[in-house]
PDB file of C-alpha atoms in Angstrom:
ATOM      1  CA  MET A   1      -7.002  10.786 -45.755  1.00  0.00           C
ATOM      2  CA  ILE A   2      -4.242  12.067 -44.145  1.00  0.00           C
ATOM      3  CA  TRP A   3      -2.120   9.762 -42.514  1.00  0.00           C
ATOM      4  CA  CYS A   4      -0.437  10.942 -39.055  1.00  0.00           C
ATOM      5  CA  GLY A   5       1.780   8.093 -37.678  1.00  0.00           C
ATOM      6  CA  ALA A   6      -0.194   5.202 -36.449  1.00  0.00           C
ATOM      7  CA  LEU A   7      -3.325   7.363 -36.842  1.00  0.00           C
ATOM      8  CA  VAL A   8      -5.646   7.876 -39.770  1.00  0.00           C
ATOM      9  CA  VAL A   9      -7.998  10.688 -39.392  1.00  0.00           C
ATOM     10  CA  SER A  10      -9.819  12.872 -42.197  1.00  0.00           C
ATOM     11  CA  ARG A  11      -9.403  16.346 -43.022  1.00  0.00           C
ATOM     12  CA  LEU A  12     -12.305  17.881 -40.627  1.00  0.00           C
ATOM     13  CA  THR A  13     -11.349  15.481 -37.923  1.00  0.00           C
ATOM     14  CA  ARG A  14      -7.818  16.485 -38.140  1.00  0.00           C
ATOM     15  CA  THR A  15      -8.862  20.301 -37.882  1.00  0.00           C
ATOM     16  CA  ARG A  16     -10.904  19.948 -34.993  1.00  0.00           C
ATOM     17  CA  LEU A  17      -8.176  17.849 -32.926  1.00  0.00           C
ATOM     18  CA  LEU A  18      -6.072  20.706 -34.131  1.00  0.00           C
ATOM     19  CA  ASN A  19      -8.366  23.306 -32.893  1.00  0.00           C
ATOM     20  CA  PRO A  20      -7.028  24.817 -29.504  1.00  0.00           C
ATOM     21  CA  LYS A  21     -10.429  25.072 -27.742  1.00  0.00           C
ATOM     22  CA  VAL A  22     -10.872  21.199 -28.708  1.00  0.00           C
ATOM     23  CA  VAL A  23      -7.548  20.217 -27.448  1.00  0.00           C
ATOM     24  CA  HIS A  24      -7.980  21.902 -24.363  1.00  0.00           C
ATOM     25  CA  THR A  25     -11.428  20.716 -23.251  1.00  0.00           C
ATOM     26  CA  MET A  26      -9.489  16.589 -23.922  1.00  0.00           C
ATOM     27  CA  SER A  27      -6.963  18.010 -21.478  1.00  0.00           C
ATOM     28  CA  ILE A  28      -9.392  18.756 -19.098  1.00  0.00           C
ATOM     29  CA  VAL A  29     -11.279  15.994 -19.317  1.00  0.00           C
ATOM     30  CA  MET A  30      -8.130  13.785 -18.867  1.00  0.00           C
ATOM     31  CA  ASN A  31      -6.828  16.221 -15.916  1.00  0.00           C
ATOM     32  CA  THR A  32      -9.983  15.509 -14.068  1.00  0.00           C
ATOM     33  CA  ASP A  33     -10.316  11.575 -14.402  1.00  0.00           C
ATOM     34  CA  SER A  34      -6.501  11.265 -13.293  1.00  0.00           C
ATOM     35  CA  SER A  35      -7.190  13.592 -10.147  1.00  0.00           C
ATOM     36  CA  ARG A  36     -10.677  11.683  -9.480  1.00  0.00           C
ATOM     37  CA  ARG A  37      -8.101   8.295  -9.667  1.00  0.00           C
ATOM     38  CA  SER A  38      -5.652  10.648  -6.985  1.00  0.00           C
ATOM     39  CA  ILE A  39      -7.976  11.302  -4.540  1.00  0.00           C
ATOM     40  CA  ARG A  40      -9.537   8.366  -4.442  1.00  0.00           C
ATOM     41  CA  LEU A  41      -6.122   6.698  -3.298  1.00  0.00           C
ATOM     42  CA  TRP A  42      -5.791   9.968  -1.194  1.00  0.00           C
ATOM     43  CA  GLN A  43      -8.828   8.397   0.354  1.00  0.00           C
ATOM     44  CA  LEU A  44      -7.691   4.706   0.503  1.00  0.00           C
ATOM     45  CA  ILE A  45      -4.336   5.811   2.225  1.00  0.00           C
ATOM     46  CA  SER A  46      -5.465   8.354   4.629  1.00  0.00           C
ATOM     47  CA  PRO A  47      -5.264   7.970   8.313  1.00  0.00           C
ATOM     48  CA  ALA A  48      -8.737   8.583   8.824  1.00  0.00           C
ATOM     49  CA  LEU A  49      -9.773   5.261   6.899  1.00  0.00           C
ATOM     50  CA  PRO A  50     -11.672   3.383   9.358  1.00  0.00           C
ATOM     51  CA  VAL A  51      -9.545   0.157   9.338  1.00  0.00           C
ATOM     52  CA  GLY A  52      -7.770   0.100  12.908  1.00  0.00           C
ATOM     53  CA  ALA A  53      -4.593   0.344  11.125  1.00  0.00           C
ATOM     54  CA  PHE A  54      -3.381   2.770  14.428  1.00  0.00           C
ATOM     55  CA  HIS A  55      -3.622   0.225  16.877  1.00  0.00           C
ATOM     56  CA  TYR A  56      -0.251  -1.720  15.005  1.00  0.00           C
ATOM     57  CA  SER A  57       3.112  -1.292  15.058  1.00  0.00           C
ATOM     58  CA  GLN A  58       4.230  -4.814  13.345  1.00  0.00           C
ATOM     59  CA  GLY A  59       6.800  -5.874  16.325  1.00  0.00           C
ATOM     60  CA  LEU A  60       8.100  -2.092  16.450  1.00  0.00           C
ATOM     61  CA  GLU A  61       7.322  -1.746  19.866  1.00  0.00           C
ATOM     62  CA  GLN A  62       8.570  -4.786  21.264  1.00  0.00           C
ATOM     63  CA  ALA A  63      11.765  -3.830  19.380  1.00  0.00           C
ATOM     64  CA  ILE A  64      11.895  -0.476  21.311  1.00  0.00           C
ATOM     65  CA  ASN A  65      11.449  -2.523  24.159  1.00  0.00           C
ATOM     66  CA  ARG A  66      14.702  -4.664  23.484  1.00  0.00           C
ATOM     67  CA  GLY A  67      16.555  -1.726  22.544  1.00  0.00           C
ATOM     68  CA  TRP A  68      17.236  -2.288  18.920  1.00  0.00           C
ATOM     69  CA  VAL A  69      15.616   0.988  17.979  1.00  0.00           C
ATOM     70  CA  ASN A  70      16.070   3.935  20.399  1.00  0.00           C
ATOM     71  CA  ASP A  71      16.530   7.169  18.449  1.00  0.00           C
ATOM     72  CA  VAL A  72      16.071   8.584  14.654  1.00  0.00           C
ATOM     73  CA  GLU A  73      18.762   7.012  13.258  1.00  0.00           C
ATOM     74  CA  THR A  74      17.833   3.528  14.282  1.00  0.00           C
ATOM     75  CA  THR A  75      14.099   3.879  14.190  1.00  0.00           C
ATOM     76  CA  GLU A  76      14.881   5.378  10.327  1.00  0.00           C
ATOM     77  CA  SER A  77      17.294   2.212   9.741  1.00  0.00           C
ATOM     78  CA  TRP A  78      14.342  -0.552  11.016  1.00  0.00           C
ATOM     79  CA  ILE A  79      11.540   1.252   9.194  1.00  0.00           C
ATOM     80  CA  ALA A  80      13.398   0.885   5.550  1.00  0.00           C
ATOM     81  CA  GLY A  81      14.289  -2.541   6.553  1.00  0.00           C
ATOM     82  CA  LEU A  82      11.078  -3.677   7.118  1.00  0.00           C
ATOM     83  CA  LEU A  83       9.856  -1.758   3.849  1.00  0.00           C
ATOM     84  CA  GLU A  84      12.613  -3.293   1.712  1.00  0.00           C
ATOM     85  CA  ARG A  85      12.407  -7.224   3.601  1.00  0.00           C
ATOM     86  CA  CYS A  86       8.845  -7.529   4.100  1.00  0.00           C
ATOM     87  CA  ILE A  87       6.182  -4.679   2.271  1.00  0.00           C
ATOM     88  CA  GLY A  88       8.712  -4.608  -0.632  1.00  0.00           C
ATOM     89  CA  SER A  89       9.243  -8.121  -0.700  1.00  0.00           C
ATOM     90  CA  VAL A  90       5.296  -9.773   0.615  1.00  0.00           C
ATOM     91  CA  ASP A  91       2.918  -6.615   0.502  1.00  0.00           C
ATOM     92  CA  LEU A  92       4.011  -4.984  -2.792  1.00  0.00           C
ATOM     93  CA  PRO A  93       4.681  -7.769  -4.871  1.00  0.00           C
ATOM     94  CA  ILE A  94       1.041  -9.361  -3.317  1.00  0.00           C
ATOM     95  CA  ILE A  95      -0.791  -6.381  -4.610  1.00  0.00           C
ATOM     96  CA  CYS A  96       0.746  -6.610  -7.850  1.00  0.00           C
ATOM     97  CA  LYS A  97      -0.203 -10.367  -8.430  1.00  0.00           C
ATOM     98  CA  VAL A  98      -4.122  -9.644  -6.835  1.00  0.00           C
ATOM     99  CA  TYR A  99      -3.806  -6.392  -8.933  1.00  0.00           C
ATOM    100  CA  ASP A 100      -3.554  -8.442 -12.379  1.00  0.00           C
ATOM    101  CA  ALA A 101      -5.861 -11.199 -11.395  1.00  0.00           C
ATOM    102  CA  TRP A 102      -8.824  -8.906 -10.253  1.00  0.00           C
ATOM    103  CA  LYS A 103      -8.314  -6.877 -13.154  1.00  0.00           C
ATOM    104  CA  ALA A 104      -9.087 -10.274 -15.663  1.00  0.00           C
ATOM    105  CA  GLY A 105     -11.274 -11.500 -13.404  1.00  0.00           C
ATOM    106  CA  ASP A 106      -9.649 -13.953 -12.072  1.00  0.00           C
ATOM    107  CA  LYS A 107     -11.618 -14.645  -8.479  1.00  0.00           C
ATOM    108  CA  GLU A 108      -9.631 -17.947  -8.218  1.00  0.00           C
ATOM    109  CA  GLY A 109      -6.187 -16.527  -8.461  1.00  0.00           C
ATOM    110  CA  VAL A 110      -7.346 -13.484  -6.172  1.00  0.00           C
ATOM    111  CA  LYS A 111      -8.850 -15.753  -3.533  1.00  0.00           C
ATOM    112  CA  GLU A 112      -5.216 -18.093  -4.232  1.00  0.00           C
ATOM    113  CA  PHE A 113      -2.832 -14.845  -3.312  1.00  0.00           C
ATOM    114  CA  ASP A 114      -4.740 -13.919  -0.230  1.00  0.00           C
ATOM    115  CA  ARG A 115      -4.069 -17.400   1.268  1.00  0.00           C
ATOM    116  CA  LEU A 116      -0.515 -16.246   0.128  1.00  0.00           C
ATOM    117  CA  CYS A 117      -0.426 -13.423   1.856  1.00  0.00           C
ATOM    118  CA  ARG A 118      -1.699 -14.445   5.216  1.00  0.00           C
ATOM    119  CA  ALA A 119       0.538 -17.578   5.115  1.00  0.00           C
ATOM    120  CA  CYS A 120       3.549 -15.529   5.049  1.00  0.00           C
ATOM    121  CA  ARG A 121       2.139 -13.698   8.510  1.00  0.00           C
ATOM    122  CA  GLU A 122       4.767 -15.287  10.553  1.00  0.00           C
ATOM    123  CA  THR A 123       3.066 -14.921  13.631  1.00  0.00           C
ATOM    124  CA  ALA A 124      -0.504 -14.569  15.517  1.00  0.00           C
ATOM    125  CA  GLU A 125      -0.612 -11.070  15.791  1.00  0.00           C
ATOM    126  CA  LEU A 126       0.511 -10.352  11.769  1.00  0.00           C
ATOM    127  CA  ARG A 127      -2.081 -12.529  11.112  1.00  0.00           C
ATOM    128  CA  ASP A 128      -4.711 -11.199  12.890  1.00  0.00           C
ATOM    129  CA  GLU A 129      -3.692  -7.573  12.240  1.00  0.00           C
ATOM    130  CA  GLU A 130      -3.820  -8.353   7.951  1.00  0.00           C
ATOM    131  CA  GLU A 131      -7.453 -10.194   8.954  1.00  0.00           C
ATOM    132  CA  GLN A 132      -9.195  -7.756  10.950  1.00  0.00           C
ATOM    133  CA  MET A 133      -8.019  -5.167   8.780  1.00  0.00           C
ATOM    134  CA  GLY A 134      -9.424  -6.754   5.529  1.00  0.00           C
ATOM    135  CA  THR A 135     -12.407  -7.176   7.001  1.00  0.00           C
ATOM    136  CA  ALA A 136     -12.737  -3.872   8.278  1.00  0.00           C
ATOM    137  CA  LEU A 137     -12.048  -2.752   4.645  1.00  0.00           C
ATOM    138  CA  CYS A 138     -14.166  -4.907   3.154  1.00  0.00           C
ATOM    139  CA  ASP A 139     -16.796  -3.900   5.049  1.00  0.00           C
ATOM    140  CA  LEU A 140     -16.114  -0.357   4.213  1.00  0.00           C
ATOM    141  CA  ALA A 141     -16.155  -1.177   0.689  1.00  0.00           C
ATOM    142  CA  GLY A 142     -19.338  -2.628   0.581  1.00  0.00           C
ATOM    143  CA  GLU A 143     -21.016   0.587   2.233  1.00  0.00           C
ATOM    144  CA  LEU A 144     -19.416   2.494  -0.316  1.00  0.00           C
ATOM    145  CA  ASP A 145     -20.692   0.328  -3.537  1.00  0.00           C
ATOM    146  CA  GLU A 146     -17.286  -1.323  -4.319  1.00  0.00           C
ATOM    147  CA  THR A 147     -17.533  -4.759  -6.099  1.00  0.00           C
ATOM    148  CA  LEU A 148     -15.634  -7.371  -4.212  1.00  0.00           C
ATOM    149  CA  PRO A 149     -15.245 -10.981  -4.003  1.00  0.00           C
ATOM    150  CA  ALA A 150     -17.561 -13.139  -2.361  1.00  0.00           C
ATOM    151  CA  GLU A 151     -15.158 -14.152   0.232  1.00  0.00           C
ATOM    152  CA  LYS A 152     -13.865 -11.848   2.679  1.00  0.00           C
ATOM    153  CA  MET A 153     -10.044 -11.091   2.248  1.00  0.00           C
ATOM    154  CA  GLY A 154      -6.832  -9.905   4.196  1.00  0.00           C
ATOM    155  CA  PHE A 155      -6.003  -5.800   4.069  1.00  0.00           C
ATOM    156  CA  THR A 156      -3.396  -6.509   1.260  1.00  0.00           C
ATOM    157  CA  ALA A 157      -5.934  -8.541  -1.038  1.00  0.00           C
ATOM    158  CA  ALA A 158      -8.300  -5.981  -0.411  1.00  0.00           C
ATOM    159  CA  PHE A 159      -6.737  -2.817  -1.532  1.00  0.00           C
ATOM    160  CA  ALA A 160      -5.555  -4.234  -4.627  1.00  0.00           C
ATOM    161  CA  VAL A 161      -9.084  -4.755  -5.432  1.00  0.00           C
ATOM    162  CA  ILE A 162     -10.387  -1.523  -4.793  1.00  0.00           C
ATOM    163  CA  ALA A 163      -7.700  -0.019  -6.848  1.00  0.00           C
ATOM    164  CA  VAL A 164      -8.634  -1.502  -9.321  1.00  0.00           C
ATOM    165  CA  ASN A 165     -12.092  -0.566  -9.271  1.00  0.00           C
ATOM    166  CA  ASN A 166     -11.399   3.085  -8.963  1.00  0.00           C
ATOM    167  CA  GLN A 167      -8.993   2.669 -12.074  1.00  0.00           C
ATOM    168  CA  ILE A 168      -5.709   3.500  -9.508  1.00  0.00           C
ATOM    169  CA  PRO A 169      -2.621   2.765 -11.728  1.00  0.00           C
ATOM    170  CA  LEU A 170      -0.787  -0.158  -9.833  1.00  0.00           C
ATOM    171  CA  GLU A 171       2.823   1.564  -9.609  1.00  0.00           C
ATOM    172  CA  ASP A 172       0.630   4.812  -7.903  1.00  0.00           C
ATOM    173  CA  ALA A 173      -0.991   2.385  -5.937  1.00  0.00           C
ATOM    174  CA  LEU A 174       2.328   0.321  -4.578  1.00  0.00           C
ATOM    175  CA  ASN A 175       3.495   3.911  -3.585  1.00  0.00           C
ATOM    176  CA  GLY A 176       0.205   4.983  -1.595  1.00  0.00           C
ATOM    177  CA  TYR A 177       0.527   1.852   0.331  1.00  0.00           C
ATOM    178  CA  ALA A 178       3.992   1.636   0.995  1.00  0.00           C
ATOM    179  CA  TRP A 179       4.043   5.197   2.091  1.00  0.00           C
ATOM    180  CA  ALA A 180       0.611   4.641   4.677  1.00  0.00           C
ATOM    181  CA  TRP A 181       2.988   2.026   5.755  1.00  0.00           C
ATOM    182  CA  CYS A 182       5.263   4.057   6.671  1.00  0.00           C
ATOM    183  CA  GLU A 183       3.664   6.633   8.052  1.00  0.00           C
ATOM    184  CA  ASN A 184       1.861   4.714  10.447  1.00  0.00           C
ATOM    185  CA  GLN A 185       5.331   2.981  11.737  1.00  0.00           C
ATOM    186  CA  VAL A 186       6.583   6.862  12.304  1.00  0.00           C
ATOM    187  CA  LEU A 187       3.182   7.535  14.063  1.00  0.00           C
ATOM    188  CA  ALA A 188       4.308   4.464  16.221  1.00  0.00           C
ATOM    189  CA  ALA A 189       7.821   5.665  16.694  1.00  0.00           C
ATOM    190  CA  VAL A 190       6.817   9.438  17.572  1.00  0.00           C
ATOM    191  CA  LYS A 191       5.067   7.860  20.555  1.00  0.00           C
ATOM    192  CA  LEU A 192       6.944   5.366  21.895  1.00  0.00           C
ATOM    193  CA  VAL A 193      10.635   5.870  21.336  1.00  0.00           C
ATOM    194  CA  PRO A 194       9.776   9.076  21.645  1.00  0.00           C
ATOM    195  CA  LEU A 195      10.702  11.493  18.049  1.00  0.00           C
ATOM    196  CA  GLY A 196       9.125  14.597  17.623  1.00  0.00           C
ATOM    197  CA  HIS A 197       7.316  15.286  15.483  1.00  0.00           C
ATOM    198  CA  ARG A 198       9.360  16.893  12.980  1.00  0.00           C
ATOM    199  CA  MET A 199      11.826  13.881  13.138  1.00  0.00           C
ATOM    200  CA  GLY A 200       9.309  11.802  12.275  1.00  0.00           C
ATOM    201  CA  GLN A 201       8.548  14.115   9.376  1.00  0.00           C
ATOM    202  CA  ARG A 202      12.205  14.115   8.482  1.00  0.00           C
ATOM    203  CA  ILE A 203      12.064  10.337   8.740  1.00  0.00           C
ATOM    204  CA  LEU A 204       9.198  10.427   6.477  1.00  0.00           C
ATOM    205  CA  ARG A 205      11.135  12.426   3.598  1.00  0.00           C
ATOM    206  CA  ASP A 206      14.120  10.510   3.905  1.00  0.00           C
ATOM    207  CA  LEU A 207      12.433   7.363   3.201  1.00  0.00           C
ATOM    208  CA  GLY A 208      10.892   8.657  -0.085  1.00  0.00           C
ATOM    209  CA  PRO A 209      13.900   7.145  -2.232  1.00  0.00           C
ATOM    210  CA  VAL A 210      13.327   3.337  -0.366  1.00  0.00           C
ATOM    211  CA  ILE A 211       9.451   3.667  -0.850  1.00  0.00           C
ATOM    212  CA  SER A 212       9.730   4.003  -4.583  1.00  0.00           C
ATOM    213  CA  ASP A 213      12.638   2.012  -5.002  1.00  0.00           C
ATOM    214  CA  ALA A 214      10.472  -0.756  -3.662  1.00  0.00           C
ATOM    215  CA  ALA A 215       7.891  -0.395  -5.482  1.00  0.00           C
ATOM    216  CA  ALA A 216       9.640  -0.842  -9.103  1.00  0.00           C
ATOM    217  CA  ASN A 217      11.280  -3.994  -7.409  1.00  0.00           C
ATOM    218  CA  ALA A 218       7.913  -5.506  -7.240  1.00  0.00           C
ATOM    219  CA  LEU A 219       6.799  -4.089 -10.712  1.00  0.00           C
ATOM    220  CA  GLN A 220      10.069  -5.840 -11.944  1.00  0.00           C
ATOM    221  CA  CYS A 221      10.589  -9.072 -10.234  1.00  0.00           C
ATOM    222  CA  GLY A 222       7.782  -9.732  -8.622  1.00  0.00           C
ATOM    223  CA  ALA A 223       9.248 -12.490  -6.131  1.00  0.00           C
ATOM    224  CA  ILE A 224       7.079 -13.077  -2.627  1.00  0.00           C
ATOM    225  CA  GLY A 225       9.046 -13.926   0.823  1.00  0.00           C
ATOM    226  CA  VAL A 226       9.887 -12.634   3.971  1.00  0.00           C
ATOM    227  CA  THR A 227      13.864 -12.032   4.684  1.00  0.00           C
ATOM    228  CA  ALA A 228      13.618 -10.524   7.992  1.00  0.00           C
ATOM    229  CA  PRO A 229      14.309 -12.841  11.112  1.00  0.00           C
ATOM    230  CA  GLY A 230      14.560 -10.013  13.651  1.00  0.00           C
ATOM    231  CA  PHE A 231      11.372  -8.825  12.969  1.00  0.00           C
ATOM    232  CA  VAL A 232       9.488 -12.037  13.287  1.00  0.00           C
ATOM    233  CA  ILE A 233      11.084 -12.634  16.582  1.00  0.00           C
ATOM    234  CA  ALA A 234      10.169  -8.821  17.475  1.00  0.00           C
ATOM    235  CA  SER A 235       6.650  -9.808  16.644  1.00  0.00           C
ATOM    236  CA  ALA A 236       6.347 -13.254  18.509  1.00  0.00           C
ATOM    237  CA  SER A 237       7.675 -11.692  21.257  1.00  0.00           C
ATOM    238  CA  HIS A 238       5.607  -9.085  21.327  1.00  0.00           C
ATOM    239  CA  GLU A 239       2.742 -11.478  22.050  1.00  0.00           C
ATOM    240  CA  THR A 240       3.647 -11.838  25.651  1.00  0.00           C
ATOM    241  CA  GLN A 241       5.022  -8.494  26.597  1.00  0.00           C
ATOM    242  CA  TYR A 242       3.672  -7.314  29.689  1.00  0.00           C
ATOM    243  CA  SER A 243       3.323  -3.772  29.395  1.00  0.00           C
ATOM    244  CA  ARG A 244       2.345  -2.374  25.466  1.00  0.00           C
ATOM    245  CA  ILE A 245       0.013   0.168  23.921  1.00  0.00           C
ATOM    246  CA  PHE A 246      -0.096  -1.532  20.352  1.00  0.00           C
ATOM    247  CA  ARG A 247      -1.934  -5.289  19.092  1.00  0.00           C
ATOM    248  CA  SER A 248       1.144  -6.223  17.329  1.00  0.00           C
TER     249      SER A 248
END
């Protein structure tokens, strides 16, 4: 027997592992598995996912109506602020909690954090958005033969459960969720401010570091809570806004 770090292998096994053909085959298998997980994540965060995300601006429409958001700079500042203080402090930590609970087979834990997520939606429109998108995602997942809890979940918890089912790494799931949210906000801003599509892409590029930082903080900290009163005011005011395109 030959010691190789902490691994003990026979001479025959060692010879086979060092065989370039064997190593190449193992690399192909590992890369294929990783690619499949990535592709599943892309499907989950695609704008084509039929959950109705394009119906919602999450208060952005009211912020524009009030003049808080009116150009490229204020648009990027608004989205980055919500990414840090709302998505990064509620959605992403909730995904971490649900991901760990579902992975451990803790169905009650999934239910508990789903309820907490809904409780953090501070206006009727935000709660409706969470529930309606969650119902749509759960219905779709059922048609795609995903294993889900018996009760319908909000969108955030359902996203985490599906990520576990498809062995999507948690950090990738967090980055993907945050990216999809930012993309939806930018698309709304392009219509409402309005902005050019190229300016929208510039904003998305600049938000990249904010997305990765928010995901990293969620993994390390895990504290849950909204700290954006202006956002809540905008969302609540949107409920009675006379002329509007979006549901939130």
